[in-house]
Structure formats: C-alpha cells, structure tokens
PDB file of C-alpha atoms in Angstrom:
ATOM      1  CA  MET A   1      81.611  60.815  41.658  1.00 44.00           C
ATOM      2  CA  MET A   2      83.988  62.861  43.860  1.00 42.00           C
ATOM      3  CA  LYS A   3      86.945  60.587  42.959  1.00 41.00           C
ATOM      4  CA  LYS A   4      86.326  61.206  39.280  1.00 40.00           C
ATOM      5  CA  LEU A   5      86.130  64.961  39.720  1.00 41.00           C
ATOM      6  CA  LEU A   6      89.270  65.187  41.837  1.00 42.00           C
ATOM      7  CA  PRO A   7      91.748  65.106  38.891  1.00 42.00           C
ATOM      8  CA  VAL A   8      89.704  67.795  37.163  1.00 42.00           C
ATOM      9  CA  LEU A   9      89.885  69.936  40.300  1.00 44.00           C
ATOM     10  CA  LEU A  10      93.652  69.544  40.496  1.00 43.00           C
ATOM     11  CA  ALA A  11      94.026  70.515  36.893  1.00 44.00           C
ATOM     12  CA  LEU A  12      91.903  73.573  37.318  1.00 45.00           C
ATOM     13  CA  CYS A  13      93.943  74.622  40.358  1.00 44.00           C
ATOM     14  CA  LEU A  14      97.149  74.324  38.296  1.00 42.00           C
ATOM     15  CA  GLY A  15      95.484  76.384  35.625  1.00 46.00           C
ATOM     16  CA  LEU A  16      94.670  79.072  38.124  1.00 42.00           C
ATOM     17  CA  SER A  17      98.325  79.251  39.128  1.00 45.00           C
ATOM     18  CA  ALA A  18      99.387  79.598  35.509  1.00 43.00           C
ATOM     19  CA  LEU A  19      96.843  82.324  34.865  1.00 40.00           C
ATOM     20  CA  ALA A  20      98.000  84.382  37.813  1.00 43.00           C
ATOM     21  CA  GLY A  21     100.184  86.433  35.483  1.00 45.00           C
ATOM     22  CA  CYS A  22      97.326  87.055  33.019  1.00 42.00           C
ATOM     23  CA  GLY A  23      95.497  89.541  35.152  1.00 45.00           C
ATOM     24  CA  ALA A  24      93.008  89.580  37.942  1.00 43.00           C
ATOM     25  CA  ALA A  25      89.907  89.544  35.710  1.00 42.00           C
ATOM     26  CA  GLU A  26      90.806  86.244  33.952  1.00 45.00           C
ATOM     27  CA  VAL A  27      91.690  84.573  37.244  1.00 41.00           C
ATOM     28  CA  THR A  28      88.401  85.643  38.744  1.00 44.00           C
ATOM     29  CA  GLU A  29      86.414  84.299  35.755  1.00 47.00           C
ATOM     30  CA  THR A  30      88.162  80.931  36.005  1.00 43.00           C
ATOM     31  CA  ALA A  31      87.581  80.745  39.753  1.00 45.00           C
ATOM     32  CA  THR A  32      83.915  81.488  39.174  1.00 46.00           C
ATOM     33  CA  ALA A  33      83.643  78.645  36.707  1.00 46.00           C
ATOM     34  CA  VAL A  34      85.199  76.250  39.179  1.00 42.00           C
ATOM     35  CA  SER A  35      82.795  77.478  41.833  1.00 45.00           C
ATOM     36  CA  GLU A  36      79.803  76.699  39.599  1.00 46.00           C
ATOM     37  CA  VAL A  37      81.025  73.107  39.150  1.00 41.00           C
ATOM     38  CA  PHE A  38      82.049  72.297  42.722  1.00 43.00           C
ATOM     39  CA  GLY A  39      79.942  74.722  44.729  1.00 46.00           C
ATOM     40  CA  GLY A  40      81.209  75.567  48.189  1.00 45.00           C
ATOM     41  CA  GLU A  41      84.142  73.135  47.873  1.00 44.00           C
ATOM     42  CA  THR A  42      86.104  75.706  45.843  1.00 42.00           C
ATOM     43  CA  GLU A  43      85.816  78.530  48.389  1.00 43.00           C
ATOM     44  CA  ALA A  44      89.544  78.314  49.137  1.00 42.00           C
ATOM     45  CA  ALA A  45      90.430  78.666  45.455  1.00 42.00           C
ATOM     46  CA  ASP A  46      88.096  81.659  45.098  1.00 46.00           C
ATOM     47  CA  THR A  47      89.755  83.338  48.044  1.00 45.00           C
ATOM     48  CA  ALA A  48      93.248  82.656  46.734  1.00 44.00           C
ATOM     49  CA  ALA A  49      92.324  84.230  43.396  1.00 44.00           C
ATOM     50  CA  GLU A  50      91.377  87.579  44.875  1.00 47.00           C
ATOM     51  CA  PRO A  51      93.891  90.235  43.815  1.00 47.00           C
ATOM     52  CA  GLU A  52      96.223  91.394  46.518  1.00 47.00           C
ATOM     53  CA  THR A  53      95.889  94.970  47.649  1.00 46.00           C
ATOM     54  CA  GLU A  54      98.561  97.035  49.249  1.00 48.00           C
ATOM     55  CA  ASP A  55      98.004  98.081  52.833  1.00 48.00           C
ATOM     56  CA  GLU A  56      97.184 101.720  53.317  1.00 48.00           C
ATOM     57  CA  PRO A  57     100.228 103.679  54.392  1.00 46.00           C
ATOM     58  CA  ALA A  58     100.516 103.857  58.189  1.00 46.00           C
ATOM     59  CA  ASP A  59      99.976 107.176  59.829  1.00 46.00           C
ATOM     60  CA  ASP A  60     103.405 108.410  60.869  1.00 47.00           C
ATOM     61  CA  ALA A  61     101.891 109.956  63.957  1.00 45.00           C
ATOM     62  CA  GLY A  62     100.532 106.586  65.085  1.00 46.00           C
ATOM     63  CA  PRO A  63      97.188 106.080  66.826  1.00 46.00           C
ATOM     64  CA  GLU A  64      95.982 109.040  68.774  1.00 47.00           C
ATOM     65  CA  GLU A  65      96.671 108.521  72.479  1.00 44.00           C
ATOM     66  CA  GLU A  66      94.889 110.031  75.405  1.00 41.00           C
ATOM     67  CA  PRO A  67      97.069 112.676  76.998  1.00 39.00           C
ATOM     68  CA  GLU A  68      98.414 111.665  80.382  1.00 39.00           C
ATOM     69  CA  ALA A  69      96.771 113.404  83.271  1.00 37.00           C
ATOM     70  CA  GLU A  70      99.107 115.815  84.952  1.00 40.00           C
ATOM     71  CA  ASP A  71      99.383 115.869  88.703  1.00 51.00           C
ATOM     72  CA  ASP A  72      97.889 118.921  90.324  1.00 68.00           C
ATOM     73  CA  LEU A  73     101.077 119.293  92.324  1.00 85.00           C
ATOM     74  CA  THR A  74     104.708 118.830  91.405  1.00 92.00           C
ATOM     75  CA  MET A  75     107.016 117.220  93.940  1.00 93.00           C
ATOM     76  CA  THR A  76     109.611 119.707  95.118  1.00 91.00           C
ATOM     77  CA  PHE A  77     111.237 117.684  97.899  1.00 94.00           C
ATOM     78  CA  ASP A  78     115.024 117.367  97.764  1.00 92.00           C
ATOM     79  CA  SER A  79     116.326 116.237 101.153  1.00 95.00           C
ATOM     80  CA  LEU A  80     115.809 117.077 104.815  1.00 97.00           C
ATOM     81  CA  THR A  81     118.286 116.861 107.692  1.00 98.00           C
ATOM     82  CA  VAL A  82     116.325 115.816 110.772  1.00 98.00           C
ATOM     83  CA  VAL A  83     119.268 115.872 113.181  1.00 97.00           C
ATOM     84  CA  ASP A  84     123.027 116.123 112.895  1.00 98.00           C
ATOM     85  CA  ASN A  85     124.917 116.305 116.191  1.00 97.00           C
ATOM     86  CA  GLU A  86     127.912 114.720 117.882  1.00 96.00           C
ATOM     87  CA  GLU A  87     126.076 111.455 118.518  1.00 97.00           C
ATOM     88  CA  CYS A  88     124.150 110.746 115.314  1.00 98.00           C
ATOM     89  CA  SER A  89     122.552 112.055 112.164  1.00 98.00           C
ATOM     90  CA  ILE A  90     119.278 111.386 110.339  1.00 98.00           C
ATOM     91  CA  VAL A  91     118.719 112.667 106.812  1.00 98.00           C
ATOM     92  CA  ILE A  92     115.607 112.018 104.720  1.00 98.00           C
ATOM     93  CA  THR A  93     117.148 111.687 101.272  1.00 98.00           C
ATOM     94  CA  GLY A  94     114.253 110.873  98.955  1.00 97.00           C
ATOM     95  CA  ILE A  95     110.629 109.912  98.427  1.00 97.00           C
ATOM     96  CA  ASP A  96     109.127 107.101  96.342  1.00 97.00           C
ATOM     97  CA  PRO A  97     105.318 107.479  96.135  1.00 96.00           C
ATOM     98  CA  GLY A  98     105.008 104.421  93.863  1.00 93.00           C
ATOM     99  CA  ASP A  99     106.973 101.839  95.842  1.00 95.00           C
ATOM    100  CA  ILE A 100     105.358  98.395  95.598  1.00 94.00           C
ATOM    101  CA  TRP A 101     105.027  98.200  99.397  1.00 94.00           C
ATOM    102  CA  GLY A 102     103.578 101.677  99.866  1.00 95.00           C
ATOM    103  CA  TYR A 103     104.567 105.330 100.114  1.00 97.00           C
ATOM    104  CA  THR A 104     108.261 105.276 101.032  1.00 98.00           C
ATOM    105  CA  LEU A 105     110.828 107.680 102.473  1.00 98.00           C
ATOM    106  CA  SER A 106     114.543 106.936 102.109  1.00 98.00           C
ATOM    107  CA  VAL A 107     116.694 107.817 105.133  1.00 98.00           C
ATOM    108  CA  ALA A 108     120.435 107.903 105.764  1.00 98.00           C
ATOM    109  CA  LEU A 109     121.465 107.092 109.347  1.00 98.00           C
ATOM    110  CA  GLU A 110     124.790 107.523 111.108  1.00 98.00           C
ATOM    111  CA  ASN A 111     125.895 106.475 114.578  1.00 98.00           C
ATOM    112  CA  LYS A 112     128.807 108.731 115.505  1.00 98.00           C
ATOM    113  CA  SER A 113     129.423 107.247 118.960  1.00 97.00           C
ATOM    114  CA  GLU A 114     132.576 105.259 119.632  1.00 95.00           C
ATOM    115  CA  ASP A 115     131.165 102.444 121.750  1.00 95.00           C
ATOM    116  CA  LYS A 116     127.348 102.486 121.758  1.00 97.00           C
ATOM    117  CA  THR A 117     124.843 100.767 119.504  1.00 98.00           C
ATOM    118  CA  TYR A 118     121.922 103.058 118.751  1.00 98.00           C
ATOM    119  CA  MET A 119     118.360 102.162 117.880  1.00 98.00           C
ATOM    120  CA  PHE A 120     116.727 104.581 115.426  1.00 98.00           C
ATOM    121  CA  SER A 121     112.911 104.461 115.489  1.00 98.00           C
ATOM    122  CA  VAL A 122     109.732 106.377 114.690  1.00 98.00           C
ATOM    123  CA  LEU A 123     107.586 106.996 117.776  1.00 96.00           C
ATOM    124  CA  THR A 124     104.584 108.502 115.981  1.00 96.00           C
ATOM    125  CA  ALA A 125     103.723 109.430 112.416  1.00 98.00           C
ATOM    126  CA  SER A 126     100.838 110.984 110.535  1.00 98.00           C
ATOM    127  CA  VAL A 127      99.953 111.761 106.923  1.00 98.00           C
ATOM    128  CA  ASP A 128      97.895 114.894 106.307  1.00 98.00           C
ATOM    129  CA  GLY A 129      96.842 114.711 109.956  1.00 98.00           C
ATOM    130  CA  VAL A 130      95.798 111.030 109.849  1.00 98.00           C
ATOM    131  CA  GLU A 131      97.849 108.990 112.319  1.00 98.00           C
ATOM    132  CA  SER A 132      99.574 105.958 110.794  1.00 97.00           C
ATOM    133  CA  ASP A 133     102.366 103.782 112.189  1.00 95.00           C
ATOM    134  CA  PRO A 134     105.058 102.739 109.670  1.00 97.00           C
ATOM    135  CA  TYR A 135     106.393 100.174 112.205  1.00 95.00           C
ATOM    136  CA  TRP A 136     109.977 101.174 111.565  1.00 98.00           C
ATOM    137  CA  ALA A 137     113.181 100.811 113.583  1.00 97.00           C
ATOM    138  CA  SER A 138     116.815 100.267 112.646  1.00 98.00           C
ATOM    139  CA  GLU A 139     119.798  99.367 114.807  1.00 98.00           C
ATOM    140  CA  VAL A 140     123.176 100.894 113.869  1.00 98.00           C
ATOM    141  CA  ALA A 141     126.456  99.871 115.499  1.00 98.00           C
ATOM    142  CA  ALA A 142     128.980 102.374 116.854  1.00 98.00           C
ATOM    143  CA  GLY A 143     130.756 104.310 114.118  1.00 98.00           C
ATOM    144  CA  LYS A 144     128.575 102.838 111.352  1.00 98.00           C
ATOM    145  CA  LYS A 145     126.062 104.118 108.798  1.00 98.00           C
ATOM    146  CA  ALA A 146     122.924 102.671 107.236  1.00 98.00           C
ATOM    147  CA  ASN A 147     120.574 103.451 104.374  1.00 98.00           C
ATOM    148  CA  GLU A 148     117.003 102.561 105.275  1.00 98.00           C
ATOM    149  CA  GLU A 149     113.424 102.985 104.066  1.00 98.00           C
ATOM    150  CA  ILE A 150     110.371 104.098 106.045  1.00 98.00           C
ATOM    151  CA  THR A 151     107.242 102.741 104.359  1.00 98.00           C
ATOM    152  CA  PHE A 152     103.571 103.408 105.080  1.00 97.00           C
ATOM    153  CA  TYR A 153     101.863 100.049 104.564  1.00 93.00           C
ATOM    154  CA  ASP A 154      98.493 101.376 105.756  1.00 92.00           C
ATOM    155  CA  ASP A 155      95.808 100.720 103.105  1.00 92.00           C
ATOM    156  CA  THR A 156      93.480 103.075 104.958  1.00 95.00           C
ATOM    157  CA  LEU A 157      95.529 106.053 103.798  1.00 96.00           C
ATOM    158  CA  ASP A 158      94.868 105.152 100.167  1.00 93.00           C
ATOM    159  CA  ASP A 159      91.242 104.226 100.840  1.00 94.00           C
ATOM    160  CA  ILE A 160      90.436 107.663 102.264  1.00 96.00           C
ATOM    161  CA  GLY A 161      92.459 109.430  99.574  1.00 94.00           C
ATOM    162  CA  VAL A 162      95.086 111.377 101.483  1.00 96.00           C
ATOM    163  CA  GLY A 163      97.388 113.444  99.290  1.00 96.00           C
ATOM    164  CA  TYR A 164     100.643 112.910 101.219  1.00 97.00           C
ATOM    165  CA  THR A 165     101.149 116.664 101.389  1.00 97.00           C
ATOM    166  CA  ASP A 166     102.266 116.762 105.046  1.00 98.00           C
ATOM    167  CA  ILE A 167     104.103 113.796 106.571  1.00 98.00           C
ATOM    168  CA  SER A 168     104.878 114.204 110.274  1.00 98.00           C
ATOM    169  CA  LEU A 169     107.473 111.932 111.914  1.00 98.00           C
ATOM    170  CA  THR A 170     108.719 111.835 115.497  1.00 98.00           C
ATOM    171  CA  PHE A 171     112.136 110.150 115.556  1.00 98.00           C
ATOM    172  CA  ARG A 172     113.647 108.584 118.642  1.00 98.00           C
ATOM    173  CA  VAL A 173     117.264 107.443 119.000  1.00 98.00           C
ATOM    174  CA  TYR A 174     118.417 105.589 122.122  1.00 98.00           C
ATOM    175  CA  ASP A 175     121.071 103.242 123.457  1.00 97.00           C
ATOM    176  CA  SER A 176     120.061  99.700 122.500  1.00 96.00           C
ATOM    177  CA  ASP A 177     121.843  98.264 125.539  1.00 95.00           C
ATOM    178  CA  ASP A 178     120.613 100.750 128.136  1.00 94.00           C
ATOM    179  CA  TRP A 179     116.922 101.494 127.949  1.00 89.00           C
ATOM    180  CA  ALA A 180     117.077 103.493 131.189  1.00 91.00           C
ATOM    181  CA  ALA A 181     119.467 106.012 129.661  1.00 94.00           C
ATOM    182  CA  ASP A 182     118.196 109.338 128.342  1.00 95.00           C
ATOM    183  CA  ASP A 183     117.194 109.422 124.704  1.00 96.00           C
ATOM    184  CA  VAL A 184     119.897 110.569 122.350  1.00 97.00           C
ATOM    185  CA  VAL A 185     117.265 112.153 120.090  1.00 96.00           C
ATOM    186  CA  GLU A 186     113.518 112.780 120.176  1.00 96.00           C
ATOM    187  CA  GLU A 187     112.691 115.088 117.289  1.00 97.00           C
ATOM    188  CA  THR A 188     109.523 115.794 115.307  1.00 97.00           C
ATOM    189  CA  VAL A 189     109.765 116.931 111.693  1.00 98.00           C
ATOM    190  CA  HIS A 190     107.331 117.626 108.892  1.00 98.00           C
ATOM    191  CA  VAL A 191     108.053 116.532 105.341  1.00 98.00           C
ATOM    192  CA  TYR A 192     106.256 118.572 102.680  1.00 97.00           C
ATOM    193  CA  PRO A 193     106.706 116.741  99.358  1.00 97.00           C
ATOM    194  CA  TYR A 194     105.019 119.550  97.415  1.00 97.00           C
ATOM    195  CA  GLY A 195     106.083 122.481  99.565  1.00 96.00           C
ATOM    196  CA  GLU A 196     104.654 123.650 102.883  1.00 96.00           C
ATOM    197  CA  GLU A 197     102.355 126.114 101.122  1.00 96.00           C
ATOM    198  CA  ASN A 198     100.536 123.155  99.511  1.00 96.00           C
ATOM    199  CA  ALA A 199     100.026 121.120 102.690  1.00 97.00           C
ATOM    200  CA  GLU A 200      96.420 120.122 103.339  1.00 96.00           C
ATOM    201  CA  ALA A 201      94.879 118.401 106.355  1.00 96.00           C
ATOM    202  CA  TYR A 202      92.493 115.488 105.814  1.00 97.00           C
ATOM    203  CA  VAL A 203      88.863 116.275 106.622  1.00 96.00           C
ATOM    204  CA  ARG A 204      86.461 113.354 106.954  1.00 96.00           C
ATOM    205  CA  GLN A 205      82.981 113.888 105.532  1.00 95.00           C
ATOM    206  CA  ALA A 206      79.956 112.599 107.450  1.00 95.00           C
ATOM    207  CA  GLN A 207      78.541 109.290 106.160  1.00 94.00           C
ATOM    208  CA  ASP A 208      74.969 107.965 106.254  1.00 93.00           C
ATOM    209  CA  GLY A 209      75.929 104.988 108.431  1.00 92.00           C
ATOM    210  CA  ASP A 210      77.771 107.030 111.087  1.00 97.00           C
ATOM    211  CA  THR A 211      76.883 106.793 114.765  1.00 98.00           C
ATOM    212  CA  VAL A 212      78.329 109.850 116.495  1.00 98.00           C
ATOM    213  CA  LEU A 213      79.186 109.034 120.103  1.00 98.00           C
ATOM    214  CA  VAL A 214      81.075 112.214 121.020  1.00 98.00           C
ATOM    215  CA  GLU A 215      81.544 115.518 119.219  1.00 97.00           C
ATOM    216  CA  ASN A 216      82.973 118.454 121.155  1.00 97.00           C
ATOM    217  CA  ASP A 217      85.851 120.930 121.078  1.00 97.00           C
ATOM    218  CA  ARG A 218      88.357 118.330 122.348  1.00 98.00           C
ATOM    219  CA  ILE A 219      87.481 114.977 120.790  1.00 98.00           C
ATOM    220  CA  THR A 220      85.336 113.247 118.195  1.00 98.00           C
ATOM    221  CA  VAL A 221      84.348 109.583 118.386  1.00 98.00           C
ATOM    222  CA  ILE A 222      82.287 108.059 115.563  1.00 98.00           C
ATOM    223  CA  VAL A 223      81.264 104.444 114.919  1.00 98.00           C
ATOM    224  CA  THR A 224      81.656 104.060 111.158  1.00 97.00           C
ATOM    225  CA  GLY A 225      80.521 100.458 110.683  1.00 96.00           C
ATOM    226  CA  TYR A 226      80.375  96.826 111.804  1.00 97.00           C
ATOM    227  CA  GLU A 227      81.784  93.633 110.304  1.00 96.00           C
ATOM    228  CA  ASP A 228      81.423  89.994 111.296  1.00 94.00           C
ATOM    229  CA  ASP A 229      84.299  88.012 109.817  1.00 90.00           C
ATOM    230  CA  PRO A 230      84.550  84.248 110.494  1.00 84.00           C
ATOM    231  CA  ILE A 231      88.356  84.490 110.644  1.00 86.00           C
ATOM    232  CA  TRP A 232      89.171  87.944 112.023  1.00 87.00           C
ATOM    233  CA  GLY A 233      86.251  88.170 114.416  1.00 92.00           C
ATOM    234  CA  TYR A 234      83.567  90.762 115.066  1.00 96.00           C
ATOM    235  CA  THR A 235      84.690  94.344 114.490  1.00 97.00           C
ATOM    236  CA  VAL A 236      83.379  97.787 115.347  1.00 98.00           C
ATOM    237  CA  SER A 237      85.128 100.397 113.193  1.00 97.00           C
ATOM    238  CA  LEU A 238      85.820 103.776 114.782  1.00 98.00           C
ATOM    239  CA  TYR A 239      87.011 107.225 113.758  1.00 98.00           C
ATOM    240  CA  LEU A 240      88.754 109.200 116.498  1.00 98.00           C
ATOM    241  CA  GLU A 241      89.862 112.810 116.496  1.00 98.00           C
ATOM    242  CA  ASN A 242      92.116 114.505 119.061  1.00 98.00           C
ATOM    243  CA  LYS A 243      91.709 118.291 118.952  1.00 98.00           C
ATOM    244  CA  THR A 244      93.885 118.953 122.003  1.00 97.00           C
ATOM    245  CA  ASP A 245      97.604 119.717 122.312  1.00 96.00           C
ATOM    246  CA  MET A 246      98.368 116.488 124.227  1.00 96.00           C
ATOM    247  CA  GLU A 247      98.446 112.806 123.298  1.00 97.00           C
ATOM    248  CA  LEU A 248      95.232 111.061 124.358  1.00 98.00           C
ATOM    249  CA  MET A 249      94.486 107.434 125.238  1.00 98.00           C
ATOM    250  CA  PHE A 250      91.141 105.902 124.215  1.00 98.00           C
ATOM    251  CA  SER A 251      90.003 102.677 125.911  1.00 97.00           C
ATOM    252  CA  ALA A 252      86.848 100.674 126.660  1.00 97.00           C
ATOM    253  CA  ASP A 253      85.940  99.381 130.152  1.00 96.00           C
ATOM    254  CA  ASP A 254      83.156  97.097 131.436  1.00 97.00           C
ATOM    255  CA  VAL A 255      82.337  95.834 127.954  1.00 97.00           C
ATOM    256  CA  SER A 256      79.445  93.441 127.386  1.00 97.00           C
ATOM    257  CA  VAL A 257      78.038  91.844 124.235  1.00 97.00           C
ATOM    258  CA  ASN A 258      74.414  90.641 124.338  1.00 97.00           C
ATOM    259  CA  GLY A 259      74.677  90.920 128.117  1.00 96.00           C
ATOM    260  CA  TYR A 260      77.849  88.812 128.444  1.00 96.00           C
ATOM    261  CA  MET A 261      81.040  90.431 129.724  1.00 96.00           C
ATOM    262  CA  SER A 262      83.520  90.314 126.864  1.00 95.00           C
ATOM    263  CA  ASP A 263      86.591  92.524 126.545  1.00 93.00           C
ATOM    264  CA  PRO A 264      87.563  93.484 123.006  1.00 94.00           C
ATOM    265  CA  TYR A 265      91.100  93.722 121.740  1.00 90.00           C
ATOM    266  CA  TRP A 266      91.276  97.506 121.731  1.00 95.00           C
ATOM    267  CA  ALA A 267      92.958 100.530 123.264  1.00 96.00           C
ATOM    268  CA  THR A 268      94.751 103.170 121.277  1.00 97.00           C
ATOM    269  CA  SER A 269      96.448 106.513 121.598  1.00 97.00           C
ATOM    270  CA  VAL A 270      96.002 109.483 119.272  1.00 98.00           C
ATOM    271  CA  SER A 271      98.664 112.153 118.960  1.00 97.00           C
ATOM    272  CA  ALA A 272      97.872 115.814 119.517  1.00 97.00           C
ATOM    273  CA  GLY A 273      96.028 117.439 116.650  1.00 97.00           C
ATOM    274  CA  THR A 274      95.553 114.260 114.616  1.00 98.00           C
ATOM    275  CA  CYS A 275      92.812 111.788 113.776  1.00 98.00           C
ATOM    276  CA  LYS A 276      92.822 108.000 113.534  1.00 98.00           C
ATOM    277  CA  PHE A 277      90.874 105.103 112.047  1.00 98.00           C
ATOM    278  CA  THR A 278      90.815 102.105 114.373  1.00 97.00           C
ATOM    279  CA  SER A 279      88.843  98.933 115.167  1.00 96.00           C
ATOM    280  CA  MET A 280      87.457  97.347 118.321  1.00 96.00           C
ATOM    281  CA  THR A 281      87.598  93.565 117.770  1.00 96.00           C
ATOM    282  CA  TRP A 282      86.319  90.429 119.506  1.00 96.00           C
ATOM    283  CA  TYR A 283      87.791  87.018 118.626  1.00 92.00           C
ATOM    284  CA  ASP A 284      85.918  84.722 121.027  1.00 88.00           C
ATOM    285  CA  LEU A 285      82.222  85.590 121.023  1.00 92.00           C
ATOM    286  CA  GLU A 286      81.366  81.988 120.142  1.00 88.00           C
ATOM    287  CA  ASP A 287      82.642  80.992 123.599  1.00 87.00           C
ATOM    288  CA  ASP A 288      79.526  82.672 125.009  1.00 88.00           C
ATOM    289  CA  GLY A 289      77.289  81.153 122.340  1.00 90.00           C
ATOM    290  CA  ILE A 290      76.943  84.473 120.499  1.00 93.00           C
ATOM    291  CA  ASP A 291      76.399  84.021 116.771  1.00 90.00           C
ATOM    292  CA  GLN A 292      74.663  87.352 116.197  1.00 94.00           C
ATOM    293  CA  VAL A 293      75.580  90.604 117.954  1.00 96.00           C
ATOM    294  CA  GLU A 294      72.500  92.513 119.058  1.00 97.00           C
ATOM    295  CA  GLU A 295      73.854  94.869 121.696  1.00 97.00           C
ATOM    296  CA  ILE A 296      77.262  96.181 122.770  1.00 98.00           C
ATOM    297  CA  GLU A 297      77.616  98.191 125.961  1.00 98.00           C
ATOM    298  CA  PHE A 298      80.847  99.795 127.172  1.00 98.00           C
ATOM    299  CA  THR A 299      82.324 102.715 129.066  1.00 98.00           C
ATOM    300  CA  LEU A 300      84.520 104.850 126.847  1.00 98.00           C
ATOM    301  CA  ARG A 301      87.474 106.412 128.666  1.00 97.00           C
ATOM    302  CA  VAL A 302      89.639 109.166 127.207  1.00 98.00           C
ATOM    303  CA  TYR A 303      92.541 110.583 129.207  1.00 97.00           C
ATOM    304  CA  ASP A 304      95.964 112.205 128.993  1.00 97.00           C
ATOM    305  CA  TYR A 305      98.426 109.580 127.790  1.00 96.00           C
ATOM    306  CA  ASP A 306     101.222 111.050 129.914  1.00 94.00           C
ATOM    307  CA  ASN A 307      99.136 111.464 133.089  1.00 93.00           C
ATOM    308  CA  TRP A 308      97.194 108.351 133.951  1.00 84.00           C
ATOM    309  CA  THR A 309      96.336 109.655 137.407  1.00 88.00           C
ATOM    310  CA  GLY A 310      94.762 112.834 136.074  1.00 90.00           C
ATOM    311  CA  ASP A 311      91.069 113.398 135.531  1.00 94.00           C
ATOM    312  CA  ASP A 312      89.475 111.670 132.551  1.00 96.00           C
ATOM    313  CA  ILE A 313      88.610 113.865 129.606  1.00 96.00           C
ATOM    314  CA  LEU A 314      85.684 111.524 129.043  1.00 97.00           C
ATOM    315  CA  SER A 315      84.178 108.598 130.944  1.00 97.00           C
ATOM    316  CA  GLU A 316      80.769 107.755 129.561  1.00 98.00           C
ATOM    317  CA  THR A 317      78.731 104.596 128.935  1.00 98.00           C
ATOM    318  CA  PHE A 318      77.370 103.903 125.462  1.00 98.00           C
ATOM    319  CA  THR A 319      75.106 101.220 124.007  1.00 98.00           C
ATOM    320  CA  LEU A 320      75.380 100.149 120.378  1.00 98.00           C
ATOM    321  CA  THR A 321      72.718  98.147 118.547  1.00 96.00           C
ATOM    322  CA  PRO A 322      74.281  96.948 115.283  1.00 95.00           C
TER     323      PRO A 322
END
C-alpha cells in the first residue's frame, strides 16, 4: 500500500512547492489535506508549510547584565624604595593581586658592589598581621640588576579572608660567599596597597571546635582541629599569637601519643606582634601500632627566639583528647 501511495506523496510535495507563492492560507489547506491522508507521516511537510516570521528586532542595549561589584577599596600603591645605598637597592615596583600563583609583589634589585655576589632574601613576612613565608631569595652578581617577583603561595591567607591591606617584609642582603660577614641590609618595610589609613589587622573569631590552651597578655595558643590523613599523617592544627615585642619560638617537648613517646614534626617561630596558623604533624604513628589517636600529651615551650638561655615565657604540660 505504501509503495502505491509514495508517488502521490511526491506529487503533493511538488504541489506544495509550487503553491508557496500563492499565499500561506492555500499552502496550509493543502498541507492539512495531505496530513489527513498520510497521518503523522506528513509532519515534516506540515512544518515546512508554516509561514516564516521575522525575528523580533534585537534590543540595542543587549541583555541586562548584573553590575560588577566595586571593591570597597581602590589600590593606591605606586612604588616603594626599600633601600638605596652604595652597596645595593631594592624597589617594590608593582602589585598583582590576581597572579595565578598568588598575591605577587614585583621588585627591582641592584647589586652596586664591584666584586661581591649578593643574596637578596626575605627573612620574615606577614599579611594583615598573619605571618606567612613567601620562600623568596634571589642572587645577583656584582654590578648587575634583576627584576623579581615575591609571591605569597599560602592558601591559608585566602581561606581566612585577609584583605592584603598591610604587607610587612623584612629584607636581608648578604655576601653569598661569606656568610660570616655582616649583613649588607636588614630592613623592615610595610606595603599599604590601599593607603596606610586603610590598613586593618586580622582578628580571628572564636570557633565552636576550639581548644584554648593559653590565653594571656603575651601569647595565645589554640588547637583549632585534628586531621588523620593516610598520606600526610596525623595533624593537630594550631593558632598562635605573639603579643610581645620580640620574636618567640614555640616547640613541643616530651611528646607522647596513646602513651608512646613520639616526636611530631613541629617547632615554629612567630614574629613580634603577629599571629600564625601552623600544624603539629606525625608521620609514623603506625610504627607504634597506633591506628586511632586517643590521647596526646606534650610540654609546650615558648621562649625568646634570640635568647635560648633565658627564662621560658611558658613551659606547661597539656593533654589533648581528640
């Protein structure tokens, strides 16, 4: 039956094409007739017969877009000369907050000596009062210059939401071939990307899971959490705050886990007037058959970084029960 109807269908399709110039109404009537004969098999013809309509004119203004959020602060930083003497110069020439590797400062270095190779480095650094090491150093030969970048790779800074309003850097320059020689430079500077009047110090808010070990007018020590990672080991996360005017060293002595002596990989210094996020980590607890940490006991020592023989600021034993 279908073979017999096929020629009729072809003829009707040709007729539709011929009627295209006769008006939309006639084409539609013909398509309807075909539809009654062949049912759903003429759906394509019915669709083709529909009169074309012109698209509505596009709105010249285009689709309405959400206005971009404006930063609360506008960057005002131009450049900053850290040091410029007979031996060397350091100039911070620019800032790139959106660098793919992290918040970045551009620096121009110059070694003005005639016969010495100088190492330029950052001893300590902090962002809005939170200590963070950019792990930066650059060697420059005698009479040469270099353009370098100092980048903060620390994800913690972004996690806690610092605003990068006050970046403190302590630069050190010394003879690469004579470590016993006096430093050529040791200079601390503050970079205020939005102006000094807009600098704000980070203030950590108390969290439900905090365990406060020490809180006084000189230091704060808080356990902020625990994590057992099969690759990176068992970790106790800590928040430290140094409220004094000297650099402090924090360390743990006589450490035991579930009653087994086990020293963690941890000791850290905190610069004067800054705070720090750090972690006390064990990599080998399985050597003592420990698969679940139930108790950690240790003596926390805090003392002057530059005077190891002086009295401890703190020497106290604590027990944690994760």
